[in-house]
Structures are given as C-alpha cells and as structure tokens.
XYZ file of N, CA and C in Angstrom:
825
model
N 94.423 111.456 137.223
C 94.444 111.437 135.904
C 93.746 112.826 135.368
N 92.346 112.964 135.318
C 91.778 114.235 134.937
C 92.451 115.535 134.951
N 92.945 115.730 136.149
C 93.631 117.344 136.461
C 94.997 117.120 135.543
N 95.570 115.755 135.503
C 96.811 115.730 134.665
C 96.397 116.094 133.343
N 95.406 115.655 132.770
C 94.927 115.835 131.337
C 94.504 117.552 131.097
N 94.092 118.048 132.096
C 93.574 119.240 132.200
C 94.774 120.264 131.698
N 96.029 120.109 132.749
C 97.393 120.717 132.551
C 98.161 120.520 131.372
N 97.939 119.319 130.775
C 98.900 119.067 129.557
C 98.541 120.184 128.269
N 99.739 120.305 127.692
C 99.208 120.871 126.410
C 99.310 119.839 125.132
N 98.268 119.396 125.195
C 98.113 118.112 124.331
C 98.567 118.297 122.445
N 98.427 119.675 122.447
C 98.582 120.212 120.874
C 100.151 119.471 120.472
N 100.938 119.591 121.769
C 102.572 119.237 121.001
C 102.532 117.852 120.872
N 101.503 116.940 121.376
C 101.505 115.498 120.881
C 101.275 115.361 119.460
N 100.626 116.063 118.826
C 100.248 116.206 117.446
C 98.836 115.706 117.108
N 98.196 116.275 116.117
C 96.831 115.957 115.965
C 96.876 114.849 114.903
N 97.929 114.009 114.478
C 98.071 112.929 113.534
C 98.307 111.792 113.999
N 98.257 111.759 115.273
C 98.451 110.426 116.192
C 97.107 109.555 116.387
N 96.683 108.536 115.475
C 95.494 107.780 115.274
C 95.469 106.973 116.758
N 96.237 106.597 117.456
C 95.858 106.127 118.777
C 95.405 107.100 119.815
N 96.090 108.056 119.828
C 95.527 109.124 120.820
C 94.118 109.876 120.324
N 94.115 109.871 118.889
C 93.072 110.456 118.385
C 91.995 110.000 118.654
N 92.086 108.329 118.503
C 90.693 107.343 118.443
C 90.310 107.560 120.349
N 91.126 108.246 121.265
C 90.376 108.618 122.528
C 90.376 109.687 122.621
N 90.673 110.752 121.949
C 89.966 112.108 122.244
C 91.181 112.972 122.552
N 92.456 112.436 122.357
C 93.616 113.358 122.589
C 94.254 114.185 121.457
N 94.434 115.399 121.466
C 94.923 116.046 120.527
C 93.759 116.901 119.920
N 94.266 118.391 119.761
C 93.252 119.120 119.297
C 92.537 119.482 120.491
N 91.005 119.472 120.122
C 90.144 119.882 121.400
C 89.896 118.683 122.234
N 90.519 119.072 123.558
C 90.723 117.541 124.482
C 88.917 117.337 124.972
N 89.000 116.097 124.924
C 87.488 115.599 125.278
C 87.609 114.511 126.469
N 86.840 114.212 127.162
C 86.970 113.165 128.151
C 87.727 111.829 127.410
N 88.412 111.136 128.280
C 89.364 110.241 127.757
C 88.986 109.093 128.903
N 88.393 107.772 128.063
C 88.154 106.803 129.055
C 89.300 105.482 128.625
N 89.391 104.706 129.593
C 89.980 103.474 129.550
C 91.328 103.530 129.720
N 91.832 104.806 129.583
C 93.411 104.899 130.287
C 93.524 104.658 131.586
N 94.753 103.982 131.930
C 94.752 103.738 133.144
C 95.300 104.830 134.296
N 94.937 104.804 135.174
C 95.266 105.648 136.388
C 96.943 105.904 136.610
N 97.326 107.078 137.033
C 98.602 107.427 137.132
C 99.465 106.551 138.040
N 98.693 106.015 138.985
C 99.123 104.973 139.743
C 99.069 103.779 139.666
N 98.814 103.390 138.496
C 98.813 102.039 137.814
C 100.419 101.716 137.820
N 100.462 100.463 137.994
C 101.995 99.879 137.707
C 102.086 99.183 136.535
N 103.201 98.982 136.082
C 103.657 98.398 134.940
C 103.155 97.183 135.001
N 103.110 96.246 136.198
C 102.463 94.823 136.293
C 100.948 94.820 135.808
N 100.420 95.712 136.606
C 98.941 95.764 136.604
C 98.402 96.023 135.310
N 99.278 97.082 134.100
C 98.777 97.184 133.001
C 98.965 95.949 132.359
N 100.111 95.094 132.532
C 100.430 93.970 131.794
C 99.351 92.966 132.048
N 98.742 92.966 133.269
C 97.718 92.076 133.648
C 96.415 92.273 132.843
N 96.342 93.859 132.782
C 95.044 94.156 132.008
C 95.144 93.768 130.874
N 96.133 94.039 129.936
C 96.367 93.438 128.624
C 96.096 92.007 128.557
N 96.469 91.376 129.232
C 96.241 89.946 129.128
C 94.816 89.075 129.415
N 94.286 90.141 130.356
C 92.661 89.654 131.021
C 91.708 90.026 129.894
N 92.037 90.789 128.965
C 91.176 91.125 127.996
C 91.006 90.720 126.639
N 91.214 89.312 127.141
C 91.607 88.507 125.729
C 90.532 88.774 124.426
N 89.379 89.019 124.941
C 88.175 89.067 123.912
C 87.812 90.390 123.293
N 88.569 91.187 123.736
C 88.753 92.760 123.260
C 90.172 93.213 122.409
N 90.909 92.460 121.845
C 92.215 92.445 121.668
C 92.359 94.200 121.034
N 91.564 94.525 120.222
C 91.486 95.765 119.224
C 91.672 96.824 120.161
N 90.686 97.053 121.285
C 90.379 97.875 122.216
C 91.541 97.780 122.997
N 92.274 97.032 123.568
C 93.263 96.898 124.499
C 94.518 97.323 123.696
N 94.547 97.028 122.383
C 95.616 97.500 121.614
C 95.864 99.165 121.659
N 94.548 99.764 121.657
C 94.577 101.302 121.742
C 94.786 101.592 122.979
N 94.208 100.918 124.054
C 94.637 101.517 125.404
C 96.163 101.371 125.694
N 96.760 100.259 125.692
C 98.172 100.347 125.829
C 98.935 101.297 125.108
N 98.969 100.989 123.582
C 99.739 101.979 122.701
C 99.456 103.562 123.123
N 97.998 103.686 123.383
C 97.577 105.189 123.821
C 98.248 105.716 124.840
N 98.131 104.798 125.942
C 98.810 105.059 127.095
C 100.201 105.328 127.176
N 100.728 104.290 126.410
C 102.502 104.553 126.426
C 102.748 105.813 125.864
N 101.987 106.245 124.939
C 102.313 107.675 123.991
C 102.009 108.726 125.052
N 101.021 108.585 125.573
C 100.813 109.340 126.804
C 101.586 109.710 127.861
N 102.353 108.638 128.608
C 103.084 108.717 129.776
C 104.419 109.269 129.054
N 104.846 108.728 127.874
C 105.983 109.455 127.118
C 106.149 110.623 127.170
N 104.870 111.471 126.659
C 104.942 112.747 126.875
C 104.938 113.325 128.373
N 103.851 112.881 129.127
C 104.163 113.387 130.365
C 105.448 113.588 131.237
N 106.373 112.120 131.080
C 107.620 112.207 131.199
C 108.612 113.553 130.961
N 108.234 113.502 129.476
C 109.090 114.549 128.860
C 108.681 115.950 129.613
N 107.339 115.962 130.006
C 107.260 117.521 130.691
C 107.146 117.634 131.879
N 107.750 116.180 132.562
C 108.009 116.242 134.088
C 106.487 116.175 134.786
N 105.468 115.614 134.200
C 104.041 115.894 134.810
C 104.019 114.248 135.728
N 104.909 113.338 135.461
C 104.763 112.182 136.000
C 106.343 111.751 136.707
N 106.392 110.736 137.569
C 107.716 110.230 138.035
C 108.140 108.973 137.351
N 107.065 108.368 136.803
C 107.388 106.838 135.909
C 106.375 106.648 135.005
N 106.659 105.789 133.948
C 105.972 105.434 133.164
C 105.368 103.962 133.496
N 103.935 104.236 134.096
C 103.543 102.668 134.409
C 102.937 101.452 133.235
N 103.587 102.203 131.936
C 102.848 101.099 130.814
C 104.222 100.183 130.605
N 105.418 100.609 131.099
C 106.628 99.780 130.550
C 106.279 98.341 131.192
N 106.584 97.264 130.035
C 106.328 96.009 130.231
C 104.831 95.551 129.688
N 104.094 96.420 129.705
C 102.632 96.032 128.919
C 103.004 96.024 127.354
N 102.112 94.956 127.019
C 102.300 94.971 125.509
C 100.986 94.511 125.197
N 100.534 95.153 123.832
C 99.286 95.273 123.063
C 99.193 93.510 122.453
N 98.029 93.021 122.588
C 97.355 91.796 122.251
C 97.603 92.000 120.664
N 97.974 91.103 120.047
C 97.919 91.286 118.427
C 96.577 91.110 117.961
N 96.441 91.790 116.942
C 95.177 92.452 116.314
C 94.974 91.501 115.220
N 93.591 90.924 115.071
C 93.402 90.135 113.959
C 92.281 90.669 113.459
N 92.601 91.013 112.026
C 91.901 92.096 110.988
C 92.025 91.488 109.691
N 90.995 91.740 108.950
C 91.230 91.502 107.547
C 91.346 92.947 106.721
N 91.489 93.941 107.503
C 91.739 94.948 106.960
C 90.466 95.739 106.308
N 90.706 96.727 105.234
C 89.420 97.486 104.695
C 88.705 96.310 103.661
N 87.315 96.512 103.889
C 86.404 95.623 103.006
C 86.829 96.282 101.424
N 86.816 94.997 100.746
C 87.281 95.104 99.293
C 85.664 95.259 98.501
N 85.522 96.293 97.756
C 84.274 96.540 96.910
C 84.088 95.595 95.869
N 82.972 95.063 95.891
C 82.502 94.084 94.761
C 82.234 94.930 93.655
N 82.337 94.236 92.137
C 81.746 95.087 91.079
C 80.318 95.527 91.177
N 79.475 94.528 91.725
C 78.046 95.136 92.269
C 77.942 96.367 93.031
N 78.850 96.673 93.825
C 78.827 97.911 94.792
C 79.374 98.975 94.313
N 80.467 98.673 93.332
C 80.660 99.709 92.592
C 79.713 100.493 91.537
N 78.983 99.587 90.970
C 77.906 99.798 90.151
C 76.629 100.455 90.990
N 76.507 100.183 91.946
C 75.658 100.749 92.923
C 76.147 102.319 93.287
N 77.218 102.692 93.594
C 77.994 103.804 93.714
C 77.648 104.713 92.421
N 78.033 104.150 91.518
C 78.039 104.866 90.097
C 76.445 105.464 89.755
N 75.249 104.347 90.032
C 73.916 104.551 89.981
C 73.519 105.979 90.754
N 74.406 105.987 92.329
C 73.793 106.765 92.934
C 74.439 108.273 92.661
N 75.779 108.206 92.190
C 76.582 109.366 91.844
C 76.941 109.382 90.580
N 76.305 110.082 89.744
C 76.383 109.774 87.996
C 77.639 110.916 87.527
N 78.224 110.935 86.491
C 79.264 111.366 86.070
C 79.001 112.892 85.761
N 79.993 113.747 86.548
C 79.694 115.011 86.674
C 79.902 115.420 87.980
N 79.349 114.411 88.865
C 79.499 114.741 90.465
C 80.864 114.706 90.657
N 81.306 115.226 92.020
C 82.474 115.273 92.480
C 82.613 113.823 93.390
N 81.624 113.381 93.735
C 81.900 111.700 94.580
C 82.251 110.554 93.098
N 81.600 111.018 92.187
C 81.861 109.876 90.998
C 83.511 110.330 90.568
N 83.712 111.175 90.398
C 85.081 111.622 89.882
C 86.201 111.152 90.965
N 85.970 111.368 92.512
C 86.693 110.711 93.470
C 86.865 109.054 93.328
N 85.672 108.456 93.065
C 85.602 106.912 92.906
C 86.339 106.670 91.969
N 86.410 107.119 90.746
C 87.028 106.939 89.364
C 88.406 106.966 89.500
N 89.054 108.285 90.061
C 90.215 108.507 90.354
C 91.023 107.231 91.281
N 90.422 106.800 92.241
C 90.823 105.875 92.876
C 90.667 104.474 92.664
N 89.781 104.074 91.596
C 89.492 102.953 91.292
C 90.200 102.615 89.898
N 90.792 103.647 89.056
C 91.441 103.321 87.856
C 92.985 103.737 88.140
N 93.471 104.066 89.170
C 94.732 104.488 89.598
C 95.013 103.515 90.875
N 94.231 102.860 91.649
C 94.640 102.292 92.904
C 95.107 103.405 93.863
N 95.133 104.625 93.748
C 95.857 105.466 94.621
C 95.184 105.536 95.943
N 96.013 105.810 97.091
C 95.361 106.172 98.284
C 94.853 107.601 98.665
N 94.089 107.725 99.704
C 93.407 108.890 100.214
C 94.565 109.899 100.047
N 95.634 109.792 100.581
C 96.563 110.653 100.619
C 97.222 111.412 99.214
N 97.247 110.660 98.108
C 97.368 111.165 96.732
C 96.393 111.644 95.971
N 95.199 110.808 96.223
C 94.104 111.137 95.557
C 93.472 112.946 95.597
N 93.861 113.163 97.003
C 93.286 114.849 97.539
C 94.381 115.721 96.796
N 95.748 115.029 96.302
C 96.615 116.084 95.779
C 96.679 116.148 94.049
N 95.990 115.113 93.857
C 96.116 114.885 92.201
C 95.192 116.145 91.372
N 95.735 116.554 90.245
C 95.160 117.655 89.711
C 95.603 117.551 88.029
N 95.132 118.429 87.299
C 95.141 118.399 85.596
C 96.665 118.527 85.566
N 97.343 118.968 86.267
C 99.067 119.371 86.232
C 99.556 117.932 85.858
N 99.149 116.830 86.620
C 99.665 115.264 86.807
C 99.246 114.579 85.463
N 98.441 115.149 84.704
C 98.450 114.421 83.377
C 99.034 115.015 82.136
N 99.780 114.180 81.675
C 100.825 114.729 80.492
C 100.682 113.216 79.393
N 100.410 113.535 78.410
C 100.559 112.799 77.331
C 99.536 111.617 77.485
N 98.504 111.770 78.030
C 97.521 110.411 78.427
C 98.128 109.845 79.501
N 99.206 110.338 80.553
C 99.691 109.406 81.395
C 99.013 110.471 82.785
N 98.920 109.705 84.001
C 99.202 110.226 85.126
C 100.405 109.988 86.197
N 101.235 111.120 86.111
C 102.408 111.049 86.636
C 102.307 111.753 87.951
N 102.662 111.038 88.853
C 102.795 111.649 90.316
C 103.466 110.963 91.505
N 104.028 111.611 92.382
C 105.094 110.747 93.432
C 103.815 110.493 94.805
N 104.196 108.879 94.957
C 103.358 108.903 96.160
C 103.370 109.460 97.425
N 102.430 109.822 98.063
C 102.859 110.434 99.493
C 103.481 109.886 100.761
N 103.227 108.516 100.538
C 103.888 107.647 101.788
C 105.359 107.149 101.457
N 105.817 107.746 102.368
C 107.497 107.263 102.275
C 108.065 108.195 101.177
N 107.325 109.630 100.638
C 108.053 110.421 99.805
C 109.536 111.036 100.132
N 109.764 111.107 101.241
C 111.087 111.503 101.898
C 112.154 110.400 101.920
N 111.557 109.310 102.709
C 112.591 108.306 102.782
C 112.721 107.336 101.707
N 111.423 107.195 101.101
C 111.716 106.303 99.621
C 110.829 106.571 98.664
N 111.097 107.391 97.931
C 110.274 108.082 96.887
C 109.819 107.139 96.011
N 108.559 107.439 95.484
C 108.226 106.209 94.590
C 107.170 107.139 93.429
N 107.756 107.266 92.483
C 107.338 107.746 91.179
C 106.441 106.809 90.435
N 105.276 107.043 90.029
C 104.533 106.487 89.351
C 103.728 107.231 88.056
N 103.726 106.252 86.813
C 103.308 106.897 85.560
C 102.323 105.860 85.012
N 100.906 106.479 85.254
C 99.901 105.036 85.178
C 99.297 105.785 83.857
N 98.721 105.015 82.647
C 97.813 105.452 81.584
C 96.566 105.547 82.151
N 96.117 106.885 81.531
C 94.931 107.231 82.027
C 93.749 106.415 80.954
N 92.825 105.694 81.625
C 92.180 104.989 81.447
C 90.792 105.673 80.579
N 90.195 105.195 79.384
C 89.556 106.108 78.860
C 88.250 106.371 79.519
N 88.050 105.367 80.363
C 86.557 105.719 81.296
C 87.090 107.143 82.140
N 88.479 107.015 82.939
C 88.454 108.024 83.595
C 88.772 109.570 83.002
N 89.238 109.357 81.816
C 89.432 110.394 81.006
C 88.065 111.233 80.903
N 87.217 110.379 80.272
C 86.010 111.042 80.272
C 85.195 111.644 81.467
N 85.579 110.775 82.472
C 84.713 111.469 83.762
C 85.499 112.721 84.121
N 87.054 112.705 84.095
C 87.681 114.000 84.077
C 87.068 115.148 83.338
N 86.688 114.945 82.171
C 86.513 115.734 81.359
C 85.050 116.661 81.516
N 84.013 115.743 81.811
C 82.440 115.896 82.120
C 82.579 116.384 83.372
N 83.545 116.594 84.470
C 83.377 117.037 85.488
C 83.812 118.458 85.877
N 82.922 119.361 86.086
C 83.524 120.850 86.392
C 84.517 121.056 87.385
N 85.685 121.603 86.780
C 86.579 121.905 87.826
C 87.096 123.662 87.861
N 87.577 123.919 88.903
C 87.999 125.258 88.926
C 89.294 125.561 89.752
N 90.026 124.524 90.118
C 90.834 124.269 91.010
C 92.255 123.511 90.361
N 93.039 123.554 91.158
C 94.576 122.954 90.756
C 94.600 121.522 91.047
N 93.502 121.213 91.930
C 93.385 119.718 92.329
C 92.024 119.350 91.963
N 91.586 118.129 91.469
C 90.552 117.607 90.954
C 89.380 117.564 92.073
N 89.866 117.578 93.313
C 88.832 117.183 94.306
C 89.211 118.346 95.205
N 88.129 119.022 95.975
C 88.586 120.317 96.762
C 87.117 120.042 97.591
N 87.059 120.654 98.851
C 85.897 120.814 99.754
C 84.765 121.547 99.055
N 83.626 121.870 99.910
C 82.533 122.485 99.395
C 83.088 123.906 99.464
N 84.182 124.306 100.212
C 84.142 125.788 100.157
C 85.349 125.880 99.173
N 85.845 125.400 98.258
C 86.908 125.417 97.236
C 88.317 125.116 98.134
N 88.284 124.507 98.957
C 89.854 124.355 99.642
C 90.143 123.000 99.635
N 91.674 122.967 99.729
C 92.052 121.473 99.545
C 91.386 120.321 100.860
N 91.385 119.445 100.340
C 90.929 118.212 101.249
C 92.135 117.755 102.226
N 91.892 117.490 103.590
C 92.749 116.888 104.507
C 92.552 115.662 104.127
N 93.745 114.666 104.515
C 93.108 113.040 104.369
C 92.181 112.624 104.976
N 91.859 113.177 106.276
C 90.849 112.721 107.023
C 89.633 113.406 106.616
N 89.578 114.687 106.258
C 88.282 115.306 106.088
C 87.875 114.376 104.563
N 88.577 114.002 103.635
C 88.385 113.349 102.407
C 87.728 112.080 102.848
N 88.122 111.168 103.563
C 87.670 110.100 104.209
C 86.426 110.062 104.823
N 86.335 111.217 105.540
C 84.887 111.306 106.300
C 83.932 111.517 105.165
N 84.163 112.671 104.070
C 83.276 113.127 103.128
C 82.959 111.922 102.235
N 83.901 111.003 101.740
C 83.749 109.783 100.881
C 82.857 108.796 101.468
N 83.027 108.525 102.735
C 82.176 107.709 103.775
C 80.969 108.217 103.534
N 80.558 109.454 103.666
C 79.208 110.133 103.775
C 78.512 109.645 102.180
N 79.417 109.838 101.520
C 78.852 109.599 99.841
C 78.485 107.852 99.772
N 79.390 107.181 100.512
C 78.783 105.773 100.154
C 77.644 105.408 101.008
N 77.595 105.800 102.206
C 76.176 105.974 102.953
C 75.230 106.284 102.487
N 75.317 107.666 101.284
C 74.114 107.868 100.366
C 73.876 106.865 99.664
N 74.994 105.925 98.973
C 74.671 104.964 97.792
C 74.073 103.708 98.741
N 74.097 103.614 100.132
C 73.583 102.352 100.622
C 74.983 101.355 100.780
N 75.836 102.210 100.797
C 77.200 101.078 101.173
C 78.054 101.441 102.331
N 77.376 101.540 103.551
C 77.956 101.934 104.667
C 79.265 101.201 105.131
N 79.212 99.962 104.541
C 80.483 99.224 104.699
C 81.699 99.526 103.862
N 81.315 100.472 102.878
C 82.579 100.633 101.883
C 83.541 101.728 102.468
N 84.767 101.717 101.723
C 85.378 102.933 102.087
C 86.358 103.141 101.114
N 87.103 104.274 101.224
C 88.017 104.720 99.935
C 88.923 103.821 100.093
N 89.606 103.159 101.185
C 90.809 102.415 100.622
C 90.289 101.133 100.349
N 89.132 100.685 100.610
C 88.553 99.382 100.104
C 88.593 99.580 98.547
N 88.739 100.777 97.654
C 88.565 100.703 96.477
C 89.755 100.571 95.672
N 91.049 100.944 96.619
C 92.408 100.509 96.017
C 92.633 99.071 96.094
N 91.989 98.490 97.236
C 91.974 96.932 97.175
C 91.335 96.381 96.104
N 89.954 97.044 95.581
C 89.053 96.718 94.670
C 89.922 96.722 93.487
N 90.846 97.665 93.276
C 91.295 98.039 91.920
C 92.359 96.844 91.736
N 93.185 96.727 92.699
C 94.234 95.298 92.681
C 93.570 93.916 92.293
N 92.412 93.819 93.022
C 91.620 92.611 92.830
C 91.453 92.646 91.382
N 90.602 93.633 90.803
C 89.893 93.478 89.565
C 91.274 93.438 88.494
N 92.312 94.123 88.482
C 93.409 93.626 87.609
C 93.850 92.355 87.734
N 93.868 91.565 89.222
C 94.297 90.366 89.020
C 93.262 89.506 88.290
N 92.274 89.650 88.431
C 90.774 88.947 87.854
C 91.126 88.864 86.222
N 91.358 90.209 85.869
C 91.644 90.566 84.332
C 93.004 89.878 83.558
N 93.731 89.110 84.598
C 95.089 88.576 84.124
C 96.288 89.534 84.187
N 96.207 90.559 84.913
C 97.128 91.395 85.191
C 98.104 90.490 86.390
N 99.645 90.697 85.808
C 100.556 89.748 86.632
C 100.749 90.641 87.974
N 101.273 90.072 88.642
C 102.038 90.611 90.186
C 102.606 92.029 90.007
N 103.620 91.760 89.105
C 104.689 92.992 89.106
C 103.841 94.102 87.918
N 102.604 93.729 87.023
C 101.983 94.605 86.435
C 101.413 95.539 87.688
N 100.555 94.574 88.246
C 99.799 95.311 89.554
C 100.708 96.224 90.309
N 101.800 95.861 90.597
C 102.846 96.602 91.493
C 103.229 97.967 91.003
N 102.923 97.863 89.297
C 103.359 99.219 88.608
C 102.148 100.364 88.728
N 101.038 99.848 89.186
C 100.117 100.634 89.154
C 99.937 101.067 90.700
N 99.844 100.164 91.439
C 99.705 100.519 92.801
C 100.640 100.961 93.712
N 101.945 100.715 93.090
C 103.145 101.538 93.852
C 104.078 100.380 95.001
N 103.170 99.320 95.209
C 103.743 98.314 96.235
C 105.081 98.018 95.968
N 106.071 98.061 96.759
C 107.546 97.447 96.688
C 107.669 96.007 97.023
N 106.494 95.278 97.658
C 106.836 94.110 98.239
C 105.557 93.125 97.488
N 105.800 92.113 96.733
C 105.195 91.236 96.181
C 104.065 90.697 97.195
N 104.391 90.450 98.369
C 103.819 89.883 99.579
C 102.507 90.857 99.715
N 102.894 92.116 99.580
C 101.629 92.981 99.950
C 100.321 92.908 98.654
N 101.111 92.827 97.512
C 100.046 92.887 96.647
C 99.291 91.569 96.625
N 99.953 90.390 96.861
C 99.222 89.072 96.846
C 98.158 88.947 97.984
N 98.467 89.817 98.947
C 97.655 90.223 100.060
C 96.196 90.432 99.920
N 96.470 91.604 98.853
C 95.274 92.461 98.168
C 94.671 91.546 97.247
N 95.145 90.762 96.507
C 94.808 89.789 95.438
C 94.427 88.653 95.569
N 94.527 87.634 96.756
C 94.385 86.392 96.994
C 93.463 85.888 96.814
N 92.375 86.855 96.975
C 90.831 86.184 96.885
C 90.257 86.590 95.202
N 91.123 87.103 94.437
C 90.604 87.825 93.203
C 90.626 86.230 92.362
N 89.724 86.474 91.451
C 89.770 85.178 90.567
C 89.555 83.939 91.205
N 89.285 83.640 92.495
C 88.945 82.253 92.942
C 87.876 81.635 92.417
N 86.674 82.420 92.182
C 85.614 81.502 91.246
C 86.229 80.979 90.005
N 86.962 81.828 89.409
C 87.379 81.424 87.967
C 88.379 80.322 88.072
N 89.237 80.325 89.227
C 89.975 79.149 89.422
C 89.281 77.880 89.738
N 88.288 78.212 90.515
C 87.584 76.831 90.979
C 86.991 76.343 89.547
N 86.422 77.150 88.742
C 85.577 76.494 87.604
C 86.758 75.927 86.701
N 87.949 76.232 86.874
C 88.810 75.803 85.909
C 89.051 74.264 86.702
N 89.507 74.372 87.819
C 89.884 73.118 88.648
C 88.693 72.027 88.359
N 87.584 72.548 88.392
C 86.426 71.358 88.522
C 86.424 70.864 87.009
N 86.718 71.698 86.107
C 86.787 71.352 84.608
C 87.765 70.254 84.356
N 88.789 70.146 85.223
C 89.739 69.060 85.024
C 89.276 67.805 85.830
N 88.160 67.899 86.567
C 87.761 66.872 87.609
C 87.037 65.679 86.435
N 87.798 64.699 86.245
C 87.176 63.808 84.985
C 85.972 63.251 85.713
N 84.942 62.841 85.064
C 83.932 61.980 85.488
C 84.142 60.680 86.281
N 83.510 60.459 87.216
C 83.939 58.855 87.666
C 82.763 57.871 87.495
N 81.753 58.337 87.227
C 80.820 57.332 86.818
C 80.531 57.297 84.997
N 80.086 56.109 84.374
C 79.768 56.219 83.422
C 78.238 55.455 82.941
C-alpha cells in the first residue's frame, strides 16, 4: 500500500473530499493509517466494519475513505479489484454541532468587542443564521435598503435559494463600527478572501481565545434558529431566515428551544392535589 500511495497523483481526487482529507489524502500526502491493505478482500473489509462496533465514526471514515481510494486506483489501473465492495459503514450516532447558549455568546462578545473581525464574524452568523460558506462571501454590496440579500452557496447550481433578511439593528451597528477595506466583510490577515476551511479554523481559534473550545461556527447557525424559536418565531419564519427547505430540518435545530418555558407552562397547569 505505501508504494501504491507514493505512485498515485492524489491531486486528481480533489482537496475537498472530507473523508480522504481526514486521513491525509489530497494535497500534501501524509502517512495514511487504518486503510486496508491492497490484498484485503471485500469479505474481510465487511468483517472489520462489523467487528469495531465501539468505534462507528472511525469505521465509517475507514470504509468510505477506502472505497473512494480504491475507486480512484481502479480508474488509474493501479489495482485489479476493489476490496471494499460489500463493506458497509456503520451508522453514525451524533447530535451534530454543539448549539451555543446565550451565556456562551456573551462570553465570546466579552472577549471580542465591537470593532474586531471576530465580533463581526459572530454577528454575521448569529443575526443571519448563515453557513460558513456564505459568511465568507458577504459584503456591503449584499446590503440594500436595510436588507441582506444573497444566494446561498449550498446547492446554488442545482436548487438556488435566494434570501432577503432584514439587517438587525445590532448587526448594522457592528458592521458600521468595524474597519473595512475590501469587498467582503471578512478577509484573512493578508487581505485575501477566506476559504471555508480557513475560516472555520480561524473562527475556532477565536472561540479558543474566549475559552469556548467546544463551540464552532456552525453551532451559531443552530443557536440563531433556536433563539428565534424561543422568541416565538414560527417554523416557516425561521425557514425564511435559515433558508431550510424542509420543516423537519428546522425542527431538528429547534426541538430543544423553549423546553424550559414549555415545562414552566405545563407545570402551571398542574393543579394542586392537596389542600
């Protein structure tokens, strides 16, 4: 396997494949662990995926990454067969990205005051519920007549989704008080546009500085949707902000929102049983 890896031009696979990137494939090739040997059969791959019940996330990456690798190797005529055929990744159990609390938002704001790039980045995501791929493209040209108008990057070619969101007065103030010299609100320290990965890493560093190592950029999108729900926004109103097309997706984001208030309301209806 190592000799095979050295001979392959993995640039052809693409840098954006998250499964392979997590194992060091694409770009600068690094040592790859956990991938099965070329002589591994599909049966043994399948047995391996079933035997590691305690680590489904790792097995998922191994199986999916191996399948992509061997598909590429077959196309390049570097191997004669795909040993991953018949191997299935175990289902992953995850709650997704952590949702920020109001206290954590306040903690981040205390560390990064208005006027800093970090505060502007958080405000853009919190008050628009946009994704990382969208926030790095937003600029003053998207603000017209008090509204933020943009097309979401996700599925923009297959199912374009245009959003028009009122600019909250807090976001307006933060934008106005943050120095800007470029066509996008957020740029790297060298004045260049962020890539999605660069922005994610940079924002994670800002979270670390605020003592919020468990928080992420995507968690702000979930927090925005949850807060809107707590404020009484309907599912359809939230969808108009987040750009979700499925009610189920929004409900997945907001199912925890307002649980305390609902519990208080329910208990208020509990009539005393003793006199």
